[in-house]
Coordinates of C-alpha atoms and ligand atoms in Angstrom, one line a residue:
M1 CA 0.0 0.0 0.0
T2 CA 1.1 3.6 -0.5
T3 CA 3.7 4.4 2.1
L4 CA 4.1 8.1 1.3
P5 CA 1.4 10.8 1.6
L6 CA 0.5 12.7 -1.5
P7 CA 2.7 15.8 -1.6
V8 CA 0.8 19.1 -2.1
D9 CA 3.2 20.4 -4.7
L10 CA 3.0 17.6 -7.2
P11 CA 2.6 18.7 -10.8
E12 CA -0.5 17.8 -12.7
A13 CA -0.4 14.9 -15.2
A14 CA -0.4 16.0 -18.8
V15 CA -3.4 13.8 -19.9
N16 CA -5.8 14.6 -22.7
A17 CA -9.6 14.1 -22.6
N18 CA -9.4 10.6 -24.1
A19 CA -6.9 9.5 -21.5
Q20 CA -9.1 10.9 -18.8
V21 CA -11.9 8.7 -19.9
V22 CA -9.8 5.6 -20.0
L23 CA -8.1 6.3 -16.7
A24 CA -11.4 7.1 -14.9
K25 CA -13.1 4.0 -16.3
R26 CA -10.4 1.4 -15.7
Y27 CA -7.4 2.7 -13.8
L28 CA -8.4 4.9 -10.9
M29 CA -9.0 3.0 -7.6
K30 CA -12.6 2.8 -6.7
G31 CA -14.6 2.3 -3.5
P32 CA -17.3 -0.3 -3.0
D33 CA -19.9 2.0 -4.5
G34 CA -17.8 2.5 -7.6
S35 CA -16.9 6.1 -6.8
P36 CA -13.2 7.0 -7.4
L37 CA -10.9 7.0 -4.4
E38 CA -8.2 8.9 -6.2
D39 CA -7.7 11.4 -9.0
V40 CA -5.1 11.1 -11.8
R41 CA -2.3 12.7 -9.7
G42 CA -3.3 10.3 -6.9
L43 CA -3.0 7.3 -9.3
F44 CA 0.5 8.2 -10.5
W45 CA 1.7 9.0 -6.9
R46 CA 0.3 5.6 -5.7
V47 CA 2.3 3.8 -8.3
A48 CA 5.4 5.9 -7.9
A49 CA 5.4 5.6 -4.1
A50 CA 4.8 1.8 -4.1
I51 CA 7.5 1.1 -6.7
A52 CA 10.0 3.5 -5.0
A53 CA 9.3 1.8 -1.6
E54 CA 11.0 -1.4 -2.8
E55 CA 14.3 0.5 -2.8
A56 CA 14.5 0.5 0.9
K57 CA 15.3 -3.2 1.2
Y58 CA 18.5 -2.7 -0.8
G59 CA 20.5 -0.8 1.8
N60 CA 22.8 0.8 -0.6
S61 CA 20.4 2.7 -2.9
P62 CA 21.7 6.0 -4.2
F63 CA 18.1 7.5 -3.8
A64 CA 16.1 8.4 -0.8
P65 CA 12.6 6.9 -1.2
E66 CA 10.7 10.2 -1.4
D67 CA 13.2 11.6 -3.9
L68 CA 12.9 8.5 -6.0
A69 CA 9.1 8.5 -5.8
R70 CA 9.1 12.0 -7.1
R71 CA 11.4 11.0 -10.0
F72 CA 9.2 8.1 -10.9
Y73 CA 6.1 10.4 -10.6
D74 CA 7.7 12.9 -13.0
L75 CA 8.7 10.2 -15.4
M76 CA 5.0 9.1 -15.7
V77 CA 3.1 12.4 -15.5
G78 CA 5.5 13.8 -18.1
M79 CA 4.5 10.9 -20.3
R80 CA 8.2 10.0 -20.8
F81 CA 7.6 6.5 -19.6
L82 CA 4.7 4.3 -18.5
P83 CA 4.7 0.8 -17.0
N84 CA 2.2 -1.8 -18.3
S85 CA -1.4 -1.5 -17.4
P86 CA -1.4 -4.0 -14.4
T87 CA 1.3 -1.9 -12.7
L88 CA -0.8 1.3 -13.1
M89 CA -3.9 -0.5 -11.9
N90 CA -2.6 -2.6 -9.1
A91 CA 0.6 -1.0 -7.6
G92 CA 0.0 0.1 -4.0
T93 CA -3.3 -1.8 -3.8
P94 CA -4.0 -5.1 -1.9
L95 CA -4.1 -7.0 -5.2
G96 CA -0.6 -6.0 -6.2
Q97 CA -0.2 -8.1 -9.3
L98 CA 1.9 -5.9 -11.6
A99 CA 2.9 -8.0 -14.7
A100 CA 1.2 -8.1 -18.0
C101 CA 2.7 -11.3 -19.4
F102 CA 2.6 -14.9 -18.2
V103 CA 3.3 -18.3 -19.8
L104 CA 1.9 -21.5 -18.2
P105 CA 2.8 -25.0 -19.0
V106 CA 0.1 -27.5 -20.1
G107 CA 1.1 -31.0 -19.3
D108 CA -0.4 -34.1 -20.8
S109 CA -2.7 -35.2 -18.0
M110 CA -6.2 -34.2 -16.8
E111 CA -4.6 -32.8 -13.5
E112 CA -2.1 -30.7 -15.3
I113 CA -4.6 -29.4 -18.0
F114 CA -7.2 -28.3 -15.4
D115 CA -4.5 -26.9 -13.1
A116 CA -3.5 -24.7 -16.1
V117 CA -7.1 -23.6 -16.6
K118 CA -7.3 -22.6 -12.9
F119 CA -4.0 -20.8 -12.9
A120 CA -5.0 -18.9 -16.0
A121 CA -8.2 -17.8 -14.3
L122 CA -6.2 -16.5 -11.4
I123 CA -3.9 -14.6 -13.7
H124 CA -6.7 -13.1 -15.7
K125 CA -8.4 -12.0 -12.6
S126 CA -5.3 -10.0 -11.7
G127 CA -5.1 -8.3 -15.1
G128 CA -2.4 -10.5 -16.7
G129 CA -2.5 -12.3 -20.1
T130 CA -1.5 -15.9 -20.5
G131 CA 0.4 -17.8 -23.2
F132 CA 0.4 -21.6 -23.5
S133 CA 1.9 -24.2 -25.7
F134 CA -0.4 -27.1 -26.2
S135 CA 2.3 -29.1 -27.9
R136 CA 2.8 -31.5 -25.0
L137 CA -0.7 -32.9 -25.3
R138 CA -1.2 -36.2 -26.9
P139 CA -2.8 -36.1 -30.3
K140 CA -6.5 -36.6 -31.0
K141 CA -7.6 -40.2 -30.9
A142 CA -4.5 -41.3 -29.0
R143 CA -5.2 -43.9 -26.4
V144 CA -5.9 -42.8 -22.8
G145 CA -4.3 -45.4 -20.6
S146 CA -6.4 -45.1 -17.5
T147 CA -9.8 -45.3 -19.2
G148 CA -9.1 -47.2 -22.4
G149 CA -10.8 -44.3 -24.2
V150 CA -9.3 -41.9 -26.8
A151 CA -7.9 -38.4 -26.3
S152 CA -9.7 -35.4 -27.7
G153 CA -6.5 -33.5 -28.6
P154 CA -5.1 -30.0 -28.0
V155 CA -7.8 -28.0 -29.9
S156 CA -10.7 -29.4 -27.9
F157 CA -8.9 -28.6 -24.7
M158 CA -8.2 -25.0 -25.9
R159 CA -12.0 -24.6 -26.0
I160 CA -12.1 -25.2 -22.2
F161 CA -9.5 -22.5 -21.7
N162 CA -11.5 -20.2 -23.9
T163 CA -14.8 -20.8 -22.1
A164 CA -13.1 -20.3 -18.7
T165 CA -11.6 -17.1 -19.9
E166 CA -15.0 -15.8 -21.1
Q167 CA -16.3 -16.2 -17.5
V168 CA -13.5 -14.3 -15.8
K169 CA -13.3 -10.7 -16.7
Q170 CA -9.7 -9.7 -15.9
G171 CA -9.9 -8.0 -12.5
G172 CA -13.1 -6.4 -13.7
T173 CA -11.1 -4.2 -16.0
R174 CA -9.5 -6.3 -18.8
R175 CA -10.9 -9.2 -20.8
G176 CA -8.8 -12.3 -20.6
A177 CA -6.3 -12.6 -23.4
N178 CA -4.5 -15.9 -24.3
M179 CA -1.9 -17.1 -26.8
G180 CA -2.2 -20.7 -27.9
I181 CA 0.8 -22.2 -29.6
L182 CA 1.2 -25.6 -31.3
R183 CA 4.4 -26.9 -32.8
V184 CA 4.2 -27.5 -36.6
D185 CA 5.4 -31.1 -36.0
H186 CA 2.5 -32.0 -33.7
P187 CA 0.2 -34.5 -35.4
D188 CA -2.9 -32.3 -34.9
I189 CA -1.3 -29.3 -36.6
L190 CA -3.9 -29.1 -39.5
E191 CA -6.8 -29.0 -37.1
F192 CA -5.0 -26.3 -35.1
I193 CA -4.3 -24.1 -38.2
T194 CA -8.0 -24.1 -39.1
C195 CA -9.3 -24.0 -35.5
K196 CA -10.4 -20.3 -35.7
E197 CA -11.9 -20.4 -39.2
R198 CA -15.5 -20.3 -38.0
E199 CA -16.5 -16.9 -36.8
N200 CA -16.5 -16.4 -33.0
E201 CA -14.5 -19.6 -32.5
L202 CA -11.8 -19.4 -29.7
Q203 CA -12.4 -15.7 -29.5
N204 CA -10.2 -15.3 -26.4
F205 CA -7.2 -16.7 -28.1
N206 CA -4.6 -15.5 -30.5
I207 CA -3.0 -18.5 -32.1
S208 CA 0.4 -19.1 -33.5
V209 CA 2.2 -22.0 -35.1
A210 CA 5.7 -22.7 -33.8
L211 CA 7.8 -23.2 -36.9
T212 CA 11.0 -25.2 -36.6
E213 CA 14.2 -24.7 -38.6
R214 CA 13.7 -28.2 -39.9
F215 CA 10.2 -27.3 -41.2
M216 CA 11.4 -24.1 -42.8
Q217 CA 14.2 -26.1 -44.6
A218 CA 11.7 -28.7 -45.8
V219 CA 9.5 -25.9 -47.2
E220 CA 12.5 -24.5 -49.1
K221 CA 13.5 -27.8 -50.5
G222 CA 9.9 -29.0 -51.2
E223 CA 10.2 -32.0 -48.9
D224 CA 8.0 -33.8 -46.4
Y225 CA 8.7 -33.4 -42.7
D226 CA 8.0 -35.6 -39.7
L227 CA 5.0 -35.5 -37.4
I228 CA 6.1 -36.4 -33.9
D229 CA 4.1 -37.8 -30.9
P230 CA 5.1 -35.5 -28.1
R231 CA 4.9 -38.3 -25.5
D232 CA 7.7 -40.5 -26.8
K233 CA 9.0 -38.4 -29.7
A234 CA 8.1 -41.2 -32.1
V235 CA 7.6 -40.3 -35.7
V236 CA 4.0 -41.0 -36.4
G237 CA 3.6 -39.6 -39.9
R238 CA 5.0 -37.4 -42.6
Q239 CA 3.5 -34.6 -44.6
S240 CA 4.4 -32.1 -47.2
A241 CA 5.9 -28.9 -45.6
A242 CA 4.8 -26.9 -48.7
D243 CA 1.2 -27.9 -48.3
V244 CA 1.2 -27.0 -44.6
F245 CA 2.9 -23.7 -45.3
S246 CA 0.2 -23.0 -48.0
L247 CA -2.6 -23.7 -45.6
L248 CA -1.0 -21.4 -43.0
V249 CA -0.7 -18.7 -45.5
R250 CA -4.3 -19.2 -46.7
K251 CA -5.8 -19.1 -43.2
A252 CA -3.8 -15.9 -42.4
W253 CA -5.0 -14.4 -45.6
E254 CA -8.6 -15.2 -44.7
S255 CA -8.6 -14.1 -41.1
G256 CA -5.2 -13.0 -39.8
D257 CA -5.0 -16.3 -37.7
P258 CA -2.8 -18.1 -37.1
G259 CA 0.4 -16.1 -36.8
I260 CA 3.8 -17.8 -36.8
V261 CA 6.7 -17.8 -34.4
F262 CA 10.2 -19.1 -35.2
I263 CA 10.6 -21.3 -32.1
D264 CA 14.2 -22.4 -32.7
R265 CA 15.3 -18.9 -33.1
I266 CA 13.5 -17.9 -29.9
N267 CA 15.3 -20.6 -28.1
R268 CA 18.7 -19.7 -29.5
D269 CA 18.1 -16.4 -27.7
N270 CA 16.9 -18.0 -24.5
P271 CA 19.1 -16.4 -21.9
T272 CA 18.6 -19.2 -19.4
P273 CA 18.5 -22.6 -21.2
A274 CA 19.4 -24.3 -18.0
L275 CA 16.0 -23.4 -16.6
G276 CA 14.1 -24.9 -19.5
E277 CA 13.0 -24.5 -23.1
I278 CA 10.8 -21.6 -24.3
E279 CA 7.5 -23.0 -25.7
S280 CA 5.3 -20.0 -25.9
T281 CA 5.0 -16.2 -25.8
N282 CA 2.5 -13.9 -24.1
P283 CA -0.8 -13.1 -25.8
C284 CA 0.4 -10.4 -28.2
G285 CA 3.6 -12.3 -29.1
E286 CA 6.2 -9.8 -28.0
Q287 CA 7.4 -11.7 -24.9
P288 CA 8.7 -15.3 -25.1
L289 CA 8.8 -16.8 -21.6
L290 CA 9.7 -20.1 -19.9
P291 CA 6.9 -22.1 -18.3
Y292 CA 5.7 -20.3 -15.1
E293 CA 7.6 -17.2 -16.0
A294 CA 6.1 -13.7 -16.0
C295 CA 7.4 -10.4 -17.2
N296 CA 6.5 -6.8 -16.6
L297 CA 6.8 -4.3 -19.5
G298 CA 7.2 -0.6 -19.8
S299 CA 7.4 1.9 -22.6
V300 CA 9.2 5.1 -23.3
N301 CA 7.3 7.7 -25.3
L302 CA 9.6 8.8 -28.1
A303 CA 7.4 11.8 -29.1
V304 CA 8.4 13.5 -25.9
F305 CA 12.1 13.3 -26.8
H306 CA 11.6 15.4 -30.0
D307 CA 13.8 18.4 -29.5
P308 CA 13.8 20.9 -32.4
A309 CA 16.9 22.6 -31.0
A310 CA 19.0 19.4 -31.1
P311 CA 21.1 18.8 -34.3
D312 CA 19.1 15.7 -35.3
G313 CA 15.9 16.7 -33.6
I314 CA 16.2 14.2 -30.7
D315 CA 17.1 14.7 -27.1
W316 CA 19.4 11.7 -26.7
A317 CA 20.6 12.7 -23.3
G318 CA 17.0 12.9 -22.0
L319 CA 16.2 9.5 -23.6
T320 CA 19.3 7.9 -21.9
E321 CA 18.4 9.3 -18.5
T322 CA 14.8 8.0 -18.9
V323 CA 16.0 4.5 -19.9
H324 CA 18.2 4.3 -16.8
L325 CA 15.4 5.4 -14.4
A326 CA 12.9 3.1 -16.2
V327 CA 15.1 0.1 -15.7
R328 CA 15.3 0.8 -12.0
F329 CA 11.6 1.2 -12.0
L330 CA 10.9 -2.1 -13.8
D331 CA 13.4 -4.0 -11.6
N332 CA 11.6 -2.7 -8.5
V333 CA 8.3 -3.8 -10.0
I334 CA 9.5 -7.4 -9.9
D335 CA 9.8 -7.1 -6.2
A336 CA 6.7 -5.1 -5.6
S337 CA 4.5 -7.6 -7.6
R338 CA 2.5 -10.4 -5.9
Y339 CA 2.2 -13.3 -8.2
P340 CA -0.7 -15.7 -8.1
L341 CA 1.5 -18.9 -7.7
D342 CA 4.7 -19.8 -5.9
Q343 CA 6.1 -21.4 -9.0
I344 CA 5.7 -18.1 -10.8
T345 CA 7.3 -16.1 -7.9
D346 CA 10.3 -18.5 -8.0
M347 CA 10.8 -18.3 -11.7
V348 CA 10.4 -14.5 -11.9
Q349 CA 12.8 -13.9 -9.0
A350 CA 15.4 -16.2 -10.6
N351 CA 15.5 -14.5 -14.0
R352 CA 14.2 -11.0 -13.2
K353 CA 13.2 -10.3 -16.8
I354 CA 12.0 -6.9 -17.7
G355 CA 10.7 -5.6 -21.1
L356 CA 11.4 -2.0 -21.8
G357 CA 10.2 -0.8 -25.1
L358 CA 8.7 2.3 -26.7
M359 CA 5.7 4.0 -28.2
G360 CA 5.2 7.2 -30.1
F361 CA 7.6 6.2 -32.9
A362 CA 5.2 7.2 -35.7
D363 CA 4.7 10.6 -33.9
L364 CA 8.4 11.2 -33.8
L365 CA 8.7 10.5 -37.5
Y366 CA 5.9 13.0 -38.2
L367 CA 7.7 15.6 -36.0
L368 CA 11.0 14.9 -37.8
H369 CA 9.3 14.9 -41.2
I370 CA 10.6 11.4 -42.0
P371 CA 8.4 9.1 -44.0
Y372 CA 7.8 5.7 -42.2
D373 CA 8.5 3.9 -45.4
S374 CA 12.0 5.2 -46.0
T375 CA 15.6 4.0 -45.4
E376 CA 16.0 7.1 -43.2
A377 CA 13.2 5.8 -40.9
L378 CA 14.8 2.4 -40.7
K379 CA 18.2 3.9 -39.8
L380 CA 16.6 6.0 -37.1
A381 CA 14.7 3.0 -35.7
E382 CA 18.0 1.1 -35.4
R383 CA 19.7 4.0 -33.8
I384 CA 16.9 4.5 -31.3
M385 CA 16.7 0.8 -30.4
D386 CA 20.4 0.5 -30.2
T387 CA 20.5 3.3 -27.7
I388 CA 17.6 1.9 -25.6
Q389 CA 19.2 -1.6 -25.7
G390 CA 22.7 -0.4 -24.9
E391 CA 21.6 2.0 -22.1
S392 CA 19.2 -0.6 -20.6
K393 CA 22.0 -3.1 -20.5
S394 CA 24.3 -0.6 -18.8
A395 CA 21.6 0.3 -16.3
S396 CA 21.0 -3.4 -15.6
K397 CA 24.8 -3.8 -15.1
A398 CA 24.8 -0.9 -12.6
L399 CA 21.9 -2.4 -10.7
A400 CA 23.8 -5.8 -10.6
A401 CA 26.7 -4.0 -9.0
E402 CA 24.3 -2.4 -6.5
R403 CA 22.0 -5.3 -5.8
G404 CA 23.6 -8.4 -7.2
P405 CA 22.9 -10.2 -10.6
F406 CA 19.7 -12.1 -11.3
P407 CA 20.0 -15.4 -9.3
A408 CA 20.1 -17.6 -12.4
Y409 CA 23.0 -15.6 -13.8
P410 CA 25.8 -18.1 -13.2
D411 CA 24.2 -20.7 -15.5
S412 CA 22.8 -18.2 -18.0
I413 CA 24.4 -17.5 -21.4
F414 CA 25.9 -14.3 -19.9
G415 CA 27.5 -16.2 -17.0
K416 CA 28.9 -18.9 -19.2
R417 CA 30.3 -16.3 -21.7
N418 CA 31.5 -14.0 -18.9
L419 CA 29.3 -11.2 -20.2
G420 CA 27.7 -9.2 -17.5
P421 CA 26.8 -9.6 -14.7
Y422 CA 23.4 -8.2 -15.3
R423 CA 20.5 -7.6 -12.9
N424 CA 18.0 -8.9 -15.5
A425 CA 18.0 -11.8 -17.9
T426 CA 16.4 -9.6 -20.5
T427 CA 15.8 -5.8 -20.6
T428 CA 14.0 -5.0 -23.8
T429 CA 10.6 -5.9 -25.4
I430 CA 8.4 -3.9 -27.8
A431 CA 4.8 -4.1 -26.6
P432 CA 1.7 -3.1 -28.5
T433 CA 0.9 -0.4 -25.9
G434 CA -2.8 -0.6 -26.8
T435 CA -4.0 1.3 -23.8
L436 CA -0.7 3.0 -22.7
S437 CA -0.6 4.9 -25.9
I438 CA -4.1 6.3 -25.3
I439 CA -3.0 7.4 -21.8
A440 CA 0.2 9.0 -23.1
G441 CA -1.7 10.5 -26.1
C442 CA 0.8 9.1 -28.6
S443 CA 1.0 6.6 -31.5
S444 CA 1.2 2.9 -30.3
G445 CA 4.4 1.0 -30.2
I446 CA 6.3 1.1 -33.4
E447 CA 3.2 1.1 -35.5
P448 CA 2.4 3.8 -38.0
L449 CA -0.9 5.5 -37.4
F450 CA -3.9 3.6 -38.4
A451 CA -5.6 6.8 -39.5
L452 CA -4.7 10.5 -39.3
A453 CA -8.2 11.2 -37.9
F454 CA -10.6 8.5 -36.8
S455 CA -13.3 7.4 -34.4
R456 CA -12.3 4.8 -31.9
H457 CA -14.7 2.4 -30.2
V458 CA -13.6 1.8 -26.6
M459 CA -15.4 0.0 -23.8
D460 CA -19.1 -0.4 -23.9
G461 CA -19.6 1.1 -27.3
E462 CA -18.3 4.5 -26.3
K463 CA -16.7 6.5 -29.2
L464 CA -13.7 8.7 -29.1
V465 CA -12.8 11.0 -32.1
E466 CA -9.2 11.8 -32.6
A467 CA -7.1 13.7 -35.0
N468 CA -3.3 13.4 -34.9
V469 CA -2.0 16.6 -33.4
H470 CA 1.3 16.6 -35.4
F471 CA -0.7 16.2 -38.6
V472 CA -3.1 19.0 -37.6
N473 CA -0.1 21.3 -36.8
A474 CA 1.6 20.6 -40.0
M475 CA -1.5 21.2 -42.0
K476 CA -2.0 24.5 -40.3
E477 CA 1.7 25.5 -40.9
A478 CA 1.3 24.6 -44.6
G479 CA -1.9 26.8 -44.7
A480 CA -3.8 23.7 -45.8
Y481 CA -6.1 23.2 -42.8
S482 CA -9.8 23.5 -43.2
D483 CA -12.9 21.9 -41.5
S484 CA -14.1 20.4 -44.8
L485 CA -10.6 18.8 -45.4
M486 CA -10.6 17.4 -41.9
E487 CA -14.0 15.8 -42.5
E488 CA -12.6 14.2 -45.6
V489 CA -9.5 13.0 -43.7
T490 CA -11.7 11.5 -41.0
R491 CA -13.8 9.7 -43.6
K492 CA -10.8 8.4 -45.5
G493 CA -8.2 8.1 -42.6
S494 CA -5.4 8.9 -45.0
I495 CA -4.3 11.8 -47.2
A496 CA -2.6 9.6 -49.8
H497 CA -5.4 10.3 -52.3
I498 CA -6.0 13.9 -51.6
G499 CA -4.2 15.3 -54.6
M500 CA -4.6 18.9 -53.7
L501 CA -2.2 18.5 -50.8
P502 CA 1.6 19.0 -51.3
D503 CA 3.6 15.9 -52.0
A504 CA 5.9 16.6 -49.1
L505 CA 3.0 16.3 -46.7
R506 CA 1.6 13.2 -48.3
E507 CA 4.9 11.5 -48.2
V508 CA 5.5 12.1 -44.5
F509 CA 1.9 11.7 -43.1
V510 CA 1.5 8.1 -44.2
T511 CA -0.8 5.7 -42.4
A512 CA -0.6 1.9 -42.0
M513 CA -2.6 1.2 -45.2
D514 CA -0.5 3.6 -47.3
I515 CA 2.7 1.7 -46.4
E516 CA 3.8 -1.2 -48.6
P517 CA 3.7 -4.4 -46.5
V518 CA 7.4 -5.0 -47.0
W519 CA 8.2 -1.7 -45.1
H520 CA 6.2 -2.9 -42.1
L521 CA 8.3 -5.9 -42.0
K522 CA 11.6 -4.1 -42.5
M523 CA 10.7 -1.8 -39.6
Q524 CA 9.9 -4.8 -37.4
A525 CA 13.3 -6.3 -38.3
A526 CA 15.1 -3.1 -37.7
F527 CA 13.8 -2.9 -34.1
Q528 CA 14.2 -6.7 -33.5
K529 CA 17.9 -6.3 -34.2
Y530 CA 18.3 -4.5 -30.9
T531 CA 15.6 -6.1 -28.8
D532 CA 16.2 -9.0 -26.4
N533 CA 12.6 -10.3 -26.5
A534 CA 10.3 -9.8 -29.5
V535 CA 8.6 -6.9 -31.2
S536 CA 4.9 -6.5 -31.4
K537 CA 4.0 -5.4 -35.0
T538 CA 1.2 -6.1 -37.4
V539 CA 2.1 -6.2 -41.1
N540 CA -0.9 -4.5 -42.7
L541 CA -2.0 -5.6 -46.1
P542 CA -4.6 -4.1 -48.4
N543 CA -7.8 -6.0 -49.0
D544 CA -6.6 -7.0 -52.5
A545 CA -3.3 -8.5 -51.3
T546 CA -2.8 -12.1 -52.5
Q547 CA -1.7 -15.2 -50.6
D548 CA 1.6 -14.9 -52.4
D549 CA 2.1 -11.5 -50.8
I550 CA 1.8 -13.2 -47.4
R551 CA 4.1 -16.0 -48.4
E552 CA 6.7 -13.4 -49.3
I553 CA 6.3 -11.6 -46.0
Y554 CA 6.8 -14.9 -44.1
R555 CA 9.8 -15.7 -46.1
L556 CA 11.3 -12.3 -45.5
A557 CA 10.5 -12.4 -41.8
Y558 CA 12.5 -15.6 -41.6
E559 CA 15.4 -14.1 -43.6
L560 CA 15.5 -10.8 -41.7
G561 CA 15.7 -12.4 -38.3
C562 CA 12.2 -11.7 -36.9
K563 CA 11.0 -13.9 -34.1
G564 CA 7.5 -14.2 -35.5
V565 CA 5.0 -12.3 -37.7
T566 CA 1.4 -11.3 -37.6
V567 CA -0.3 -10.2 -40.8
Y568 CA -3.6 -8.5 -41.2
R569 CA -5.4 -8.0 -44.5
D570 CA -7.7 -5.0 -44.3
G571 CA -11.4 -5.9 -44.0
C572 CA -10.9 -9.6 -43.7
K573 CA -12.5 -9.8 -40.2
A574 CA -15.6 -8.1 -38.9
G575 CA -15.5 -5.8 -36.0
Q576 CA -12.1 -4.1 -36.3
V577 CA -11.2 -2.3 -33.2
L578 CA -10.2 0.9 -35.0
C579 CA -12.3 2.1 -37.9
T580 CA -12.3 4.9 -40.4
G581 CA -15.5 6.1 -42.0
D582 CA -14.9 4.6 -45.5
G583 CA -12.7 1.7 -44.6
A584 CA -14.7 -0.2 -42.0
Ligands
CDP1 O1 -1.1 -0.8 -23.1 P1 -1.2 -2.0 -22.1 O2 -0.1 -1.9 -21.1 O3 -2.5 -2.0 -21.6 O4 -1.0 -3.4 -22.9 P2 -0.4 -3.8 -24.3 O5 1.0 -3.2 -24.5 O6 -1.4 -3.5 -25.4 O7 -0.2 -5.3 -24.2 C1 0.9 -5.9 -23.5 C2 0.5 -7.3 -23.0 O8 -0.5 -7.1 -22.0 C3 -0.1 -8.2 -24.0 O9 0.8 -8.8 -24.8 C4 -0.8 -9.2 -23.0 O10 0.2 -10.1 -22.5 C5 -1.3 -8.3 -21.9 N1 -2.7 -7.9 -22.2 C6 -3.7 -8.7 -21.7 O11 -3.5 -9.7 -21.0 N2 -5.1 -8.3 -21.8 C7 -5.4 -7.3 -22.5 N3 -6.7 -7.0 -22.7 C8 -4.4 -6.4 -23.1 C9 -3.0 -6.8 -22.9

């Protein structure tokens, strides 16, 4: 609980009207009658004080708790950095579960399956999302020794998880989110790939197929590959890799599901292989984790670091300082968090993974007048992420000197190669920042804007109308702003086809749909190069994109070192979260 009283001289938070709505509805602590117990300042102070309070137990902290709480407060209200939603909602409250990402093992027995259902329910209740690999489950129709019956297979068990999720609204504030993963060499893989083809099926799941190097090679060579029974690793069949790949592509073309993850690549980057193999990621795919592992995320808002006076328009010193403070913040979150299971507490404490990422990248590009789909933008992406990665590592090293390395360090890849010691097994992850970006009033993650002006459906059918402020300013500066033009932009979302506007504006103010799919992927790869964990990114395709386009994106994702890909073909699924007038 909050240990420091609210100082009277705290600055107000710089939140816009949309952020106010979201914060009031889901983030402010409420009393039994639903009335708020705090205002926005109170929220950020509650979080800052609770996270700073962890400092006291490390006798040699360079910060006094109140001083650090103020620094954390300034970091958040200045919208330079925000921790993931569960931290904002639950820090300093009796619930105290602060991580967004969990992975739970699903073993091949009734006990283990239903344990996982129960554990997932507890995590959803606390605001976290869960990822599972169903690859250990025996295939459909395999014999069940104890009853003499036959097994129903991974997909039918996923439906149980899905139904349980439906019943548990996450802490009353977030709907449960799940990732379901199956290895491509599981005998039930075809059923899995098509398991979401009927509308409303497995709605609380994102699904991804774990592609192995072996499979990718078989696709390239046009060969068959082995299907393996997970229980005894026996080869129980063979099928054409190209056919499976084509089915994957077709389903992704039809509905966006499933995505793919390159599981061997993910395991090559597993920092603690001695603790186990990575089988799954969190729901949105950006955080691969070991079974029973959790991770808290946080994001720097790049738009705030635009500095017109700096030679290249970016306040690098400010960014560096923020990264260092953010790493201390996220490391403290690990200690402040109460996890729903002892196994999770043990695993989290052993690895101390954190995931610092960013949001507001598209805003920064607008401010710098750099088109998203340009080599210059790719170079900037690399430079920014190289900085965040490098500074987060040096911050984690400094924390290790102060507090000791993460306990699993000696057996980790860093320990074995004498790199480090670090305080955290990983430091960087790029999250979607779906809600955080609304709170910060910036573009989400590394995504381009979906539309320059649009209406957004949030919570209970409420509608928020937004126009990008940098776009509006640039239009005004160019003398091109008018109400009728803005109406047209809201209808279309994009200015690509508004011929009366200068080319320079149309090149810079691009939206997701204006950008060639390959640029989406190149951008993902540019950020992945300097990210420990993975990068949340959707490769948007126009409605008339072909299956071959998706095939090419998958091939390129593999070639460019991505850890997975999610594609989305415009209009292929009903009920898009974001919608423009014409497009939806
Ligand atoms: O912006 P916010 O912190 O709310 O979340 P995000 O960056 O959009 O998503 C980060 C992670 O939070 C996801 O990958 C999930 O693991 C989890 N999440 C969830 O469990 N349920 C949701 N409704 C949204 C996110």
